[in-house]
Coordinates of C-alpha atoms and ligand atoms in Angstrom, one line a residue:
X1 CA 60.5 111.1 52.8
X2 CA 63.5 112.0 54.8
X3 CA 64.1 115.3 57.0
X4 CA 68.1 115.3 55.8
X5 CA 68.9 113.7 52.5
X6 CA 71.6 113.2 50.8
X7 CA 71.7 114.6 47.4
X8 CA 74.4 113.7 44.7
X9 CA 74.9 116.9 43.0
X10 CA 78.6 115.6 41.5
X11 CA 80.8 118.2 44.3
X12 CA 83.9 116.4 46.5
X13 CA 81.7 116.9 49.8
X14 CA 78.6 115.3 50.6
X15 CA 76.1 117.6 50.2
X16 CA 72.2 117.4 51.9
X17 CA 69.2 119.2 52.0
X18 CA 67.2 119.8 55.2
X19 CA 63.3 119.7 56.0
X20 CA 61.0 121.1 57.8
X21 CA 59.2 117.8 60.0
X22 CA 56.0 120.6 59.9
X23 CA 55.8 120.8 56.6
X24 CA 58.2 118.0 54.4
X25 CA 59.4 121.4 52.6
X26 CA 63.4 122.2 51.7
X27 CA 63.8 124.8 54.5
X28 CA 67.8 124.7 54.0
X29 CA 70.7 122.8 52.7
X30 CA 74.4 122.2 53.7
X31 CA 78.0 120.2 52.7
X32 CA 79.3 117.7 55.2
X33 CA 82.5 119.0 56.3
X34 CA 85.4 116.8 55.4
X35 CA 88.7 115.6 57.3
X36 CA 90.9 118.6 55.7
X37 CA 88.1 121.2 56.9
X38 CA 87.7 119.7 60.5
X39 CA 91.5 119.6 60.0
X40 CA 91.9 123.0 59.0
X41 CA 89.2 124.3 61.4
X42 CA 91.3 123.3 64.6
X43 CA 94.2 124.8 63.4
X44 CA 92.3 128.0 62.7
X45 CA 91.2 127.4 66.8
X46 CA 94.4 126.6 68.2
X47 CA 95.6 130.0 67.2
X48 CA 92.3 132.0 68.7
X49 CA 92.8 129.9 71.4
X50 CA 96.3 131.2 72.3
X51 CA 95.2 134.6 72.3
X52 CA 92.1 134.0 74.2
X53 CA 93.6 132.0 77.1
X54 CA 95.6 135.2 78.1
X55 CA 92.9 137.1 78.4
X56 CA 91.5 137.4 82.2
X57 CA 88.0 135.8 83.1
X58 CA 86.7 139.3 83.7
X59 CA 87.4 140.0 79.9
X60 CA 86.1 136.6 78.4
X61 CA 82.9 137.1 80.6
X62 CA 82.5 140.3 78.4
X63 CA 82.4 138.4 75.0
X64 CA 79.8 136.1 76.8
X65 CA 77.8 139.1 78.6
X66 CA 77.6 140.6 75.0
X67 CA 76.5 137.5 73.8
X68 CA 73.2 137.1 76.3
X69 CA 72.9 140.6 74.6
X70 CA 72.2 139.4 71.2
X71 CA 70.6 136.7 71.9
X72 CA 68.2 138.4 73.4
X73 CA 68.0 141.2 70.9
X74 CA 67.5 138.1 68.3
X75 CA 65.6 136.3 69.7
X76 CA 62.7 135.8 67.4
X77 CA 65.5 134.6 65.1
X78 CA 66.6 131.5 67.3
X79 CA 62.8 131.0 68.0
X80 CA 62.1 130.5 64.1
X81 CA 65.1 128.9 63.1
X82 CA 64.3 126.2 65.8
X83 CA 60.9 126.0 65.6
X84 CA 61.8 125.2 61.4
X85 CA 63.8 122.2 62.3
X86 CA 62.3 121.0 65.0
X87 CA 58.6 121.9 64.7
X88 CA 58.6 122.1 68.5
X89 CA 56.3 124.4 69.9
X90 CA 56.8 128.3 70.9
X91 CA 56.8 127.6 74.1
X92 CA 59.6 125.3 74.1
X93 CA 61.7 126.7 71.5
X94 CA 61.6 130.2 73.7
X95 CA 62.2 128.0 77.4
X96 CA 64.8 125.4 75.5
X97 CA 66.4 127.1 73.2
X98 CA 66.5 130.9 74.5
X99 CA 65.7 131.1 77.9
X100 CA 68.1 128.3 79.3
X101 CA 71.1 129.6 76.8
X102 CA 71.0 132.8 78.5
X103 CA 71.1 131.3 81.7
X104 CA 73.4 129.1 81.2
X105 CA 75.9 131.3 79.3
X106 CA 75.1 134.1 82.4
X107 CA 76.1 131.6 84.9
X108 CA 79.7 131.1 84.1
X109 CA 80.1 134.3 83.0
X110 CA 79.5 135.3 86.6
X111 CA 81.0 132.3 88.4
X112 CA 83.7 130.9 86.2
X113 CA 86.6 133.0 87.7
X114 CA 85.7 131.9 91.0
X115 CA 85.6 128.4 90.4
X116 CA 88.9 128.6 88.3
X117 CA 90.9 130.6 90.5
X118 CA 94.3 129.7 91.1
X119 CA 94.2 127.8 94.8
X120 CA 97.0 127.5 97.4
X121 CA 97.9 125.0 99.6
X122 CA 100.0 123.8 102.2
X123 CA 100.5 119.9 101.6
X124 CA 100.2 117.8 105.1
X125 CA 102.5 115.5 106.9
X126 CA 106.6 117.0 106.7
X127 CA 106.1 118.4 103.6
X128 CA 104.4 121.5 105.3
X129 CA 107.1 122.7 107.0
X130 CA 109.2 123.1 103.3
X131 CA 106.5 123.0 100.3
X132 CA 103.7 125.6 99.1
X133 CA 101.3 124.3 96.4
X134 CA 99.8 126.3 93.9
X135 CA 96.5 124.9 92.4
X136 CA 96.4 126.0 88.4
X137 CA 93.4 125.5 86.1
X138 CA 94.8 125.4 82.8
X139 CA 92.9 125.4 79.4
X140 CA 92.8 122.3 77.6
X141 CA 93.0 123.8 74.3
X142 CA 90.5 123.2 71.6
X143 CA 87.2 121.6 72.2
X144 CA 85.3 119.0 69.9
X145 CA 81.8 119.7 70.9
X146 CA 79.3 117.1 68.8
X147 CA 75.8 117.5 69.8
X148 CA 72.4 115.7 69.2
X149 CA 69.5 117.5 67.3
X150 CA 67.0 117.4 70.4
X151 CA 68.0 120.6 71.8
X152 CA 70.0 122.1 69.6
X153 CA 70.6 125.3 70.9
X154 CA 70.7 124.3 74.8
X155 CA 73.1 121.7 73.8
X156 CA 75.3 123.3 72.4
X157 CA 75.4 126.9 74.3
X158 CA 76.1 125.2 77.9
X159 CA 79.2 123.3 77.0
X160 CA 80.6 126.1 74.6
X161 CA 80.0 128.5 77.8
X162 CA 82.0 126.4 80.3
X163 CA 84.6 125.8 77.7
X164 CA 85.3 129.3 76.2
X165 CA 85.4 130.2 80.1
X166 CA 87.8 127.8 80.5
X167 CA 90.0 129.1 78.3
X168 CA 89.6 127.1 75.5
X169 CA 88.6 127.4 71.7
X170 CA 85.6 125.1 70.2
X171 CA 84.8 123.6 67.2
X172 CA 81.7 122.5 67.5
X173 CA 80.0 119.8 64.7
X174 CA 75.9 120.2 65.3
X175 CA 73.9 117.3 64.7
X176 CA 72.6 116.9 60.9
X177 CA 68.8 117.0 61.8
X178 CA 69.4 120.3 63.0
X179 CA 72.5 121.9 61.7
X180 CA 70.9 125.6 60.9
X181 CA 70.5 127.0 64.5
X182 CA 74.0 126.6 65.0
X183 CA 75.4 128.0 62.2
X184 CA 72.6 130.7 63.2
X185 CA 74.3 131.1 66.9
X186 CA 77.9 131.4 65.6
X187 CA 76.9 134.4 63.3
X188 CA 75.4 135.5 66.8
X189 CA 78.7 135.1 69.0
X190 CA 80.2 137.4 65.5
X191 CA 77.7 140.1 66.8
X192 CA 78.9 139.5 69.9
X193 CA 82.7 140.4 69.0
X194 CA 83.7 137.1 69.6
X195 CA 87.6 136.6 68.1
X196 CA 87.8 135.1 65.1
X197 CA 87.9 131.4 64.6
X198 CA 87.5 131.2 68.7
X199 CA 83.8 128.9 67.8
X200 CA 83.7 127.3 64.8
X201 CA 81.1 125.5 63.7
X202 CA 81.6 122.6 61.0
X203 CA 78.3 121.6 59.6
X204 CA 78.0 117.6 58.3
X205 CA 77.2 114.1 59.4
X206 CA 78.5 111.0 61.9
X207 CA 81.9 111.1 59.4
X208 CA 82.3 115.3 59.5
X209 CA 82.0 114.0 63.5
X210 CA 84.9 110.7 63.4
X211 CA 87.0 113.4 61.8
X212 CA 86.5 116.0 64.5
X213 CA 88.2 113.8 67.1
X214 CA 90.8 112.6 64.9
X215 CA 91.7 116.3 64.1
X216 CA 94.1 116.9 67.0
X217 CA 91.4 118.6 69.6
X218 CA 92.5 118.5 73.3
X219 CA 89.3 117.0 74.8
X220 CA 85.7 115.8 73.2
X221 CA 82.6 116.6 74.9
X222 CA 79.7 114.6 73.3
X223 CA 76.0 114.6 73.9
X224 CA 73.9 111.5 72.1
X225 CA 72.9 108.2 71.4
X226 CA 74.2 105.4 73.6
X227 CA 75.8 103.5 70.4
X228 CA 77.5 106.9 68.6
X229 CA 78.6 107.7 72.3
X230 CA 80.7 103.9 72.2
X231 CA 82.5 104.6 69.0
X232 CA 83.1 108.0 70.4
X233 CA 84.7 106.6 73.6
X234 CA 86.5 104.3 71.9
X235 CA 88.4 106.4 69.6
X236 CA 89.4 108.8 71.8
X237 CA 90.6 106.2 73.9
X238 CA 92.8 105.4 71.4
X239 CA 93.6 108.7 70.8
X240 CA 94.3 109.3 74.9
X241 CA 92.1 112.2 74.6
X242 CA 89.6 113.1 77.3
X243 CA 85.8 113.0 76.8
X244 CA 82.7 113.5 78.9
X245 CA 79.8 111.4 77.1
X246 CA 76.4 112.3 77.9
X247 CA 74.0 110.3 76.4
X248 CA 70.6 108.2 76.4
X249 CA 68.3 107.6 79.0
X250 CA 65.0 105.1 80.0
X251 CA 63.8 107.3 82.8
X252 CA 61.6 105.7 85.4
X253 CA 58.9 108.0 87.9
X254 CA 57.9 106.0 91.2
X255 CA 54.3 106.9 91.8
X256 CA 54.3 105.8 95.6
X257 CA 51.2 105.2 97.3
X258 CA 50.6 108.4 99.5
X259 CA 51.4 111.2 96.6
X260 CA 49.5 113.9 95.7
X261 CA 48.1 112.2 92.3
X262 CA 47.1 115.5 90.5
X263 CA 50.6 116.5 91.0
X264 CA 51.8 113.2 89.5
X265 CA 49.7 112.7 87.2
X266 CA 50.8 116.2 85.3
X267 CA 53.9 115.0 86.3
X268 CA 53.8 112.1 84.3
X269 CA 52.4 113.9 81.3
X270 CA 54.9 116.6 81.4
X271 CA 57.9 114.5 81.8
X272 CA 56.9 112.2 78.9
X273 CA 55.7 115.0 76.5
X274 CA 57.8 117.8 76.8
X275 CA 60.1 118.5 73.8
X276 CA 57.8 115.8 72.2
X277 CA 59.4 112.8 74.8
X278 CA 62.3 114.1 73.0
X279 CA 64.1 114.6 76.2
X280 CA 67.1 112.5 77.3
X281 CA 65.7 112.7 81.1
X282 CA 62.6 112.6 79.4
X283 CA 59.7 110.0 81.9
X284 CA 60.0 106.9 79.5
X285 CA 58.2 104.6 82.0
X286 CA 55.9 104.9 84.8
X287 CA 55.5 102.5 88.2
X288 CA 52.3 102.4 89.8
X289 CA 51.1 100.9 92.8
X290 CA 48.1 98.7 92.3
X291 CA 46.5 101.0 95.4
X292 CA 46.2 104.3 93.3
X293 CA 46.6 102.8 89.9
X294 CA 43.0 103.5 88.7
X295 CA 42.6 107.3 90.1
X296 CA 46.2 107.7 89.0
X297 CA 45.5 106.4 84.9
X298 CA 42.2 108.3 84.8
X299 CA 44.1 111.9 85.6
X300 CA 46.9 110.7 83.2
X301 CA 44.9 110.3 80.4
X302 CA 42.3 113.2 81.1
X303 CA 45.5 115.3 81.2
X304 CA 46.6 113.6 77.9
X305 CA 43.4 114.0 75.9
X306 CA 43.5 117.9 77.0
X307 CA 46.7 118.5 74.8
X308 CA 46.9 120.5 71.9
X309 CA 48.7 119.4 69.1
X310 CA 49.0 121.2 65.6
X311 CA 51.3 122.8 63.2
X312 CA 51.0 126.1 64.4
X313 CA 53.6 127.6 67.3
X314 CA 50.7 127.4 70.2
X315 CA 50.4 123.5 70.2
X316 CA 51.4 122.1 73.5
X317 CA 53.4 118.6 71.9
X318 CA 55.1 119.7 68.4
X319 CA 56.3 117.8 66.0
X320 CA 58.2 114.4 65.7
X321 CA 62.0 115.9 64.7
X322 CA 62.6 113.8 62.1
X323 CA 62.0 110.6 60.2
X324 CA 64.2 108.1 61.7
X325 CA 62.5 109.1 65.6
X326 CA 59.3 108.3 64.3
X327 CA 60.1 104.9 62.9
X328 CA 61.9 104.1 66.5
X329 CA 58.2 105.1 68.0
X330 CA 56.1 103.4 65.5
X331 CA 57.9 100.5 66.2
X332 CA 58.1 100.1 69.9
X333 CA 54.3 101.0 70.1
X334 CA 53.4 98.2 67.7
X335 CA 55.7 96.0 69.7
X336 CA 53.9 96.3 73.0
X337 CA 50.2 96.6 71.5
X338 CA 51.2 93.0 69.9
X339 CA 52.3 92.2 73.4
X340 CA 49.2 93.0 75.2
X341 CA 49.6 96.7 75.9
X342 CA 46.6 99.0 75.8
X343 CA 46.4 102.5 74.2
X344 CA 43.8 104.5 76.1
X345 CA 44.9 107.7 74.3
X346 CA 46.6 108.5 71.0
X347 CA 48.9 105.6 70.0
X348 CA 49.1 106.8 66.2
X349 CA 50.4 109.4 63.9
X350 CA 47.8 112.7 64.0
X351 CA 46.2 112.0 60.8
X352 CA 44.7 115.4 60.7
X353 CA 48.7 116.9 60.0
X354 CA 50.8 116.4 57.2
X355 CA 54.5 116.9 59.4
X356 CA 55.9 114.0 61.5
X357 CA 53.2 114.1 64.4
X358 CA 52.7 111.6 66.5
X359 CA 49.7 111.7 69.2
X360 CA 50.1 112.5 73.0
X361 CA 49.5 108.4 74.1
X362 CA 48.8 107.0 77.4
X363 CA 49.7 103.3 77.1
X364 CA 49.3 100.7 79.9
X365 CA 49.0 97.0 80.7
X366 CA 53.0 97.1 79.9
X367 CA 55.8 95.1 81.1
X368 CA 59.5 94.8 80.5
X369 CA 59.2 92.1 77.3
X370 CA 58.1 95.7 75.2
X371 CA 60.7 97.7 73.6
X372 CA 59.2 100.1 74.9
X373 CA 60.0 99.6 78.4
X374 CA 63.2 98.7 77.8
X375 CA 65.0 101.0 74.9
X376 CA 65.1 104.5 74.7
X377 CA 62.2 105.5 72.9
X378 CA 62.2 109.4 72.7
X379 CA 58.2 109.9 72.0
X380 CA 55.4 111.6 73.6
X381 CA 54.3 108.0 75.2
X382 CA 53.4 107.8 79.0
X383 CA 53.5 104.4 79.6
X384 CA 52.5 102.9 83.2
X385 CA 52.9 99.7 84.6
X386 CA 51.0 98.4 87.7
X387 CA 53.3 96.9 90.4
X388 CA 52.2 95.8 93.8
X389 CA 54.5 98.3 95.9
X390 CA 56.9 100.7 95.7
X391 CA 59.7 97.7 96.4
X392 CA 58.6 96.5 93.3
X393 CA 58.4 99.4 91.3
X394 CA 62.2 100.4 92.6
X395 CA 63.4 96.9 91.2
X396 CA 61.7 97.6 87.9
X397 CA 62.8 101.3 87.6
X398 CA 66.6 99.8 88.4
X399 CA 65.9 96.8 85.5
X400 CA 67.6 98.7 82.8
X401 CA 71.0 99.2 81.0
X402 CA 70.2 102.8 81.7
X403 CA 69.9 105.1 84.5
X404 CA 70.4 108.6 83.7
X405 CA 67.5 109.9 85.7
X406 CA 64.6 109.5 87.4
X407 CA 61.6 111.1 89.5
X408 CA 59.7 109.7 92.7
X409 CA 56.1 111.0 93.7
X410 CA 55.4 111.3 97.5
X411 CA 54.3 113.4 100.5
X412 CA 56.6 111.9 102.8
X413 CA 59.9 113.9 101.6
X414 CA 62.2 112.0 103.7
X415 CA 61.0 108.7 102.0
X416 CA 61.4 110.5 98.7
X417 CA 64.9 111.3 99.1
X418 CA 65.4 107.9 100.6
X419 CA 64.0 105.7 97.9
X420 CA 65.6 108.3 95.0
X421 CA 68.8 107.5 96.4
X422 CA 67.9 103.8 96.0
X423 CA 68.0 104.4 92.1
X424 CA 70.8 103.5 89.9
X425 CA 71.0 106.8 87.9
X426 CA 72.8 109.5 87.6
X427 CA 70.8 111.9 89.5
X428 CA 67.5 112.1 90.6
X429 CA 64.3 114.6 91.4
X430 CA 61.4 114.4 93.8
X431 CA 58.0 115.8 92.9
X432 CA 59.0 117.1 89.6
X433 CA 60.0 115.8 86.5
X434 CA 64.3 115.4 85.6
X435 CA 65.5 118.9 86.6
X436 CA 69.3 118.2 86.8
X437 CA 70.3 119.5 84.0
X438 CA 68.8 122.8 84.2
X439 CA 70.3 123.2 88.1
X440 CA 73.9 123.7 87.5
X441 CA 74.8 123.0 90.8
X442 CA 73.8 119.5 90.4
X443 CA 76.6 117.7 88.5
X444 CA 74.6 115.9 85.6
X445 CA 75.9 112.6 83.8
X446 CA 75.0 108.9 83.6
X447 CA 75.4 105.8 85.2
X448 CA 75.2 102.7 83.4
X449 CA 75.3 102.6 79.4
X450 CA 73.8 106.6 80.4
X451 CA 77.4 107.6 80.1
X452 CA 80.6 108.7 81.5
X453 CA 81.6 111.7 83.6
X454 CA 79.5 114.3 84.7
X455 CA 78.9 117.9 83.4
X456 CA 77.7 121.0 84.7
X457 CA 78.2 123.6 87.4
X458 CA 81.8 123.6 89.4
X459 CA 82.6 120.1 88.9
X460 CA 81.5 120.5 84.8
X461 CA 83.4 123.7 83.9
X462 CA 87.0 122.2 85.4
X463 CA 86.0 119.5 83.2
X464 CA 87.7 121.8 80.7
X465 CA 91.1 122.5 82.5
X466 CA 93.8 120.4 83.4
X467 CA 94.3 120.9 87.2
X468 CA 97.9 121.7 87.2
X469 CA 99.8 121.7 90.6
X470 CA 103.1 124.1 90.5
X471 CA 104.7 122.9 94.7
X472 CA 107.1 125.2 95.4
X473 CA 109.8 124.6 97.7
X474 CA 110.9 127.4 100.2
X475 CA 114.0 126.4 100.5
X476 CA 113.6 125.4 104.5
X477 CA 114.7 121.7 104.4
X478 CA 117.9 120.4 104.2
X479 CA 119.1 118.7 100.9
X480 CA 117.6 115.0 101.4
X481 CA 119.6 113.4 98.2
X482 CA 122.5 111.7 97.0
X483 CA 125.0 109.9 98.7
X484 CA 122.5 107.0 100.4
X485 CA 123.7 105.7 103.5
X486 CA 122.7 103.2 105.4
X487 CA 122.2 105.4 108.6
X488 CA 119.7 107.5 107.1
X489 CA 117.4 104.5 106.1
X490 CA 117.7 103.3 108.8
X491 CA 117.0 106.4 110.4
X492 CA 113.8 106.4 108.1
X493 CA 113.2 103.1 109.4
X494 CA 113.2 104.7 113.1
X495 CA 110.8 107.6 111.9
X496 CA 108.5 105.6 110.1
X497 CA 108.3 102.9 113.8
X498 CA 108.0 106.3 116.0
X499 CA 105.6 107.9 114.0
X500 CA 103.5 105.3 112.0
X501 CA 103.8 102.9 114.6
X502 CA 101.5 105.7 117.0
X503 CA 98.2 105.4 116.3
X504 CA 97.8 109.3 117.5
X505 CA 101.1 110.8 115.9
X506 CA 100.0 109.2 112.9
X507 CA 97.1 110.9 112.6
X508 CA 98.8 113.9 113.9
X509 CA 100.9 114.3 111.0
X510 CA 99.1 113.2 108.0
Ligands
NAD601 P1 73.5 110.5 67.6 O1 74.4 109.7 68.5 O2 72.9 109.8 66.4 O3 74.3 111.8 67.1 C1 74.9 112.7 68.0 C2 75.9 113.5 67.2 O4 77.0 112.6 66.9 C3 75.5 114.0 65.9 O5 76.1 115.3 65.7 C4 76.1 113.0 64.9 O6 76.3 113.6 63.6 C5 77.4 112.7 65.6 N1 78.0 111.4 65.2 C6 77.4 110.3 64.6 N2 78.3 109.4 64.4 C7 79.5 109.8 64.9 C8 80.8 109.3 65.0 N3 81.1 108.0 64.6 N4 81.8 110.0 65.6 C9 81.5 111.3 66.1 N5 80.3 111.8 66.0 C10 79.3 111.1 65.4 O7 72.4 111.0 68.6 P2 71.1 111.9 68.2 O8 70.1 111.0 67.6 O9 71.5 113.1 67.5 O10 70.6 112.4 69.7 C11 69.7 111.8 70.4 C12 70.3 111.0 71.6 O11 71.0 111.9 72.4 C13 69.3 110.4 72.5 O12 69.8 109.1 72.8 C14 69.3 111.2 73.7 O13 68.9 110.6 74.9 C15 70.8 111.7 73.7 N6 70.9 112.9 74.5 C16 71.6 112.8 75.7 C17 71.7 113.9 76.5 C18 72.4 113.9 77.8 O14 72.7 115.0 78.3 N7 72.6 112.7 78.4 C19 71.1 115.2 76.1 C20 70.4 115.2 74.9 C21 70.3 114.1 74.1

């Protein structure tokens, strides 16, 4: 049984119907866009686009203003859509999928223009006496926004924010687990008013996707799987088109010696379970120090065996998305048991539910041989590791072809900050689970095979412009050109001894 499958029903398009992972019932269906549609759809953008870019950012922060509007009006609608695809629980479809949209759409409606403001500048060194910069953000144009099905609202709604801010258009292609809530949200930016064709949303599959950044778009922001995130890298690339790639992560939390364990121990069970592990800064693997391992597992797996899980909206760990997830889990967990791990909770699909569920697990007695320490396994698993110190458990947490984030546990702050720094990821967070993306001042991206470029906040949203200098000159300096002579260069030669020769005047004038 399969949560998207492709049916052959004899149209041009390949067509599929989706399933609930609750309940293995048809809860929608859809046609994977083809190249002429993507084709066609970017056109249809580059037009809105041209309009919409004239408009000032007090006016586009109105569409998005009106947006949080609806979205809060229809709320219930986002809440049941996701909740239908996903099977996650209420909680985190309302904190997810409605809560953080309407923060993050808020934010640059309120803060775009002054992060996008034209600049000026007066360059350094003789150029300051003749030359005035002017600092432009331009739009790129039109966006190819491709997103993965594990949050498939908050995905989508921060990058379409920043880029419509921006200045640009979007046509977004959602993943095929979860293509309904965003066809769901672009009826909701209609409500809103939004122009026509200004988000488009082109439903289909990993080739609707290839055609997206063949179809002429200006820039591809991407969110998913290391492997999907290579092809896209590589074909835009060749296509000279920039992209920011966000994508999979094998988050490690550094127990250290003198934390607060009941704070680290709900720590550890948050950041593993939440979303159903199905979080890309999700706590994948947990270090240990052999001092407080014991005290440490028992809170973990009391914690764990306190969880509800069911098929109704008030379970604490939902649903497994989709088929293909829980193979990925099944697998790694059969990997390390054969290697010597040891379940101590869970460890098995919830035999009392008919959906994709798989237990909240507490697994330990793991090393890096298991799959599961070492590949992104996207599951409610907490799996800890004893190590002898925190030196070890730094070298372990940095063993991986990942690093997008990570979490250390300790009293000592300064020694938290220290040894977070130490990590080779893209950010980091200290006595909480990964936070970054959710704190738009923190630019968010990976290191390693985590990614490239960083999202998010200042930095994120003139991801979307080109930064386009206009110097002027005033007109103060005499013509420097044509005819050469060999008394000016060799005047240059003079300037550049009296000047660059001088340590001080040097540093005077640059
Ligand atoms: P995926 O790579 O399978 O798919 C992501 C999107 O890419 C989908 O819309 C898919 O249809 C599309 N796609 C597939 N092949 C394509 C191609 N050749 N060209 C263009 N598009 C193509 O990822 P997924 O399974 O949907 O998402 C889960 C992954 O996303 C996990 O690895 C998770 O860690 C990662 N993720 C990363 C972040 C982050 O911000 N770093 C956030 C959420 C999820």
């Amino acid at each position: 049984m399969a949560i998207f499958e492709r049916v052959e029903n004899g149209a041009p398009r390949r067509h599929y119907v989706v399933k609930s992972p609750v309940t293995l019932e048809p809860i929608g269906e859809f046609d994977a866009g083809s190249a002429a549609d993507v084709q066609g759809a970017v056109e249809r953008a580059r037009k809105a686009q041209a309009a919409w870019a004239q408009l000032p950012f007090a006016r586009r922060a109105e569409f998005l203003w009106r947006l949080v509007d609806v979205i809060v009006e229809r709320q219930d609608e986002i809440v049941e859509c996701v909740i239908a695809e996903t099977g996650k629980p209420h909680n985190e479809a309302v904190s997810m999928e409605v809560m953080a949209p309407c923060m993050q759409i808020s934010y640059y409606a309120k803060r775009a223009a002054g992060f996008l403001k034209t600049r000026k500048r007066r360059p350094t060194g003789m150029l300051r006496f003749s030359k005035k910069i002017e600092l432009h953000y331009q739009p790129l144009g039109v966006v190819g926004l491709i997103t993965p099905w594990n949050g498939p609202v908050a995905l989508l709604a921060n990058p379409l924010a920043q880029a419509l801010m921006a200045g640009n258009a979007v046509v977004h292609k959602p993943s095929e687990v979860t293509p309904l809530s965003a066809v769901l949200f672009q009826d909701l930016t209609r409500a809103a008013g939004f122009p026509e064709d200004l988000y488009q949303v082109v439903q289909g599959d990993g080739e609707t996707g290839a055609a997206l950044i063949e179809a002429g778009v200006d820039k591809v922001s991407f969110t998913g799987s290391v492997a999907t995130g290579r092809r896209v890298g590589e074909a835009c690339g060749r296509l000279l088109i920039p992209c920011t790639l966000e994508l999979g992560g094998k988050d490690a939390m550094i127990v250290c010696a003198d934390a607060d364990l009941d704070r680290a121990a709900d720590g550890a069970v948050r950041g593993s379970c939440f979303n159903t592990g199905h979080y890309c800064c999700g706590t994948e693997r947990v270090y240990v120090p052999e001092a407080v391992y014991e005290p440490f597992v028992d809170k973990v797996v009391a914690l764990t065996k306190e969880l509800k899980q069911s098929d109704v909206g008030d379970s604490d760990v939902g649903a497994v998305f989709w088929d293909k997830q829980m193979d990925i889990i099944e697998s790694h967990m059969e990997d390390a048991k054969r290697k010597g791990a040891r379940v101590l909770a869970g460890g098995r699909r919830n035999p009392e539910l008919p959906g994709y569920f798989y237990e909240p697990t507490v697994v330990v007695d793991v090393d890096h041989e298991m799959e599961l320490m070492r590949q992104e396994t996207f599951g409610p698993i907490v799996a800890i590791q004893k190590v002898k110190d925190e030196a070890e458990a730094l070298a372990l947490a940095n063993d991986s072809e990942l690093g997008l984030s990570g979490n250390v546990w300790t009293r000592d702050l300064e020694k938290g900050a220290a040894l977070g720094a130490q990590m080779e990821t893209g950010s980091v967070s200290v006595n909480d689970i990964a936070v970054t993306y959710g704190v738009a001042e923190a630019p968010f991206g990976g290191v390693k095979a985590s990614g490239v470029g960083q999202v998010n906040g200042e930095l994120g949203i003139r991801g979307y412009c080109h930064l386009h200098p206009v110097i002027i000159d005033t007109g103060k300096s005499s013509h420097g050109g044509y005819p050469y002579t060999i008394e000016a260069s060799r005047g240059m030669q003079g300037f550049v001894r009296r000047i660059f020769g001088n340590r001080f005047l040097r540093k005077l004038l640059v």
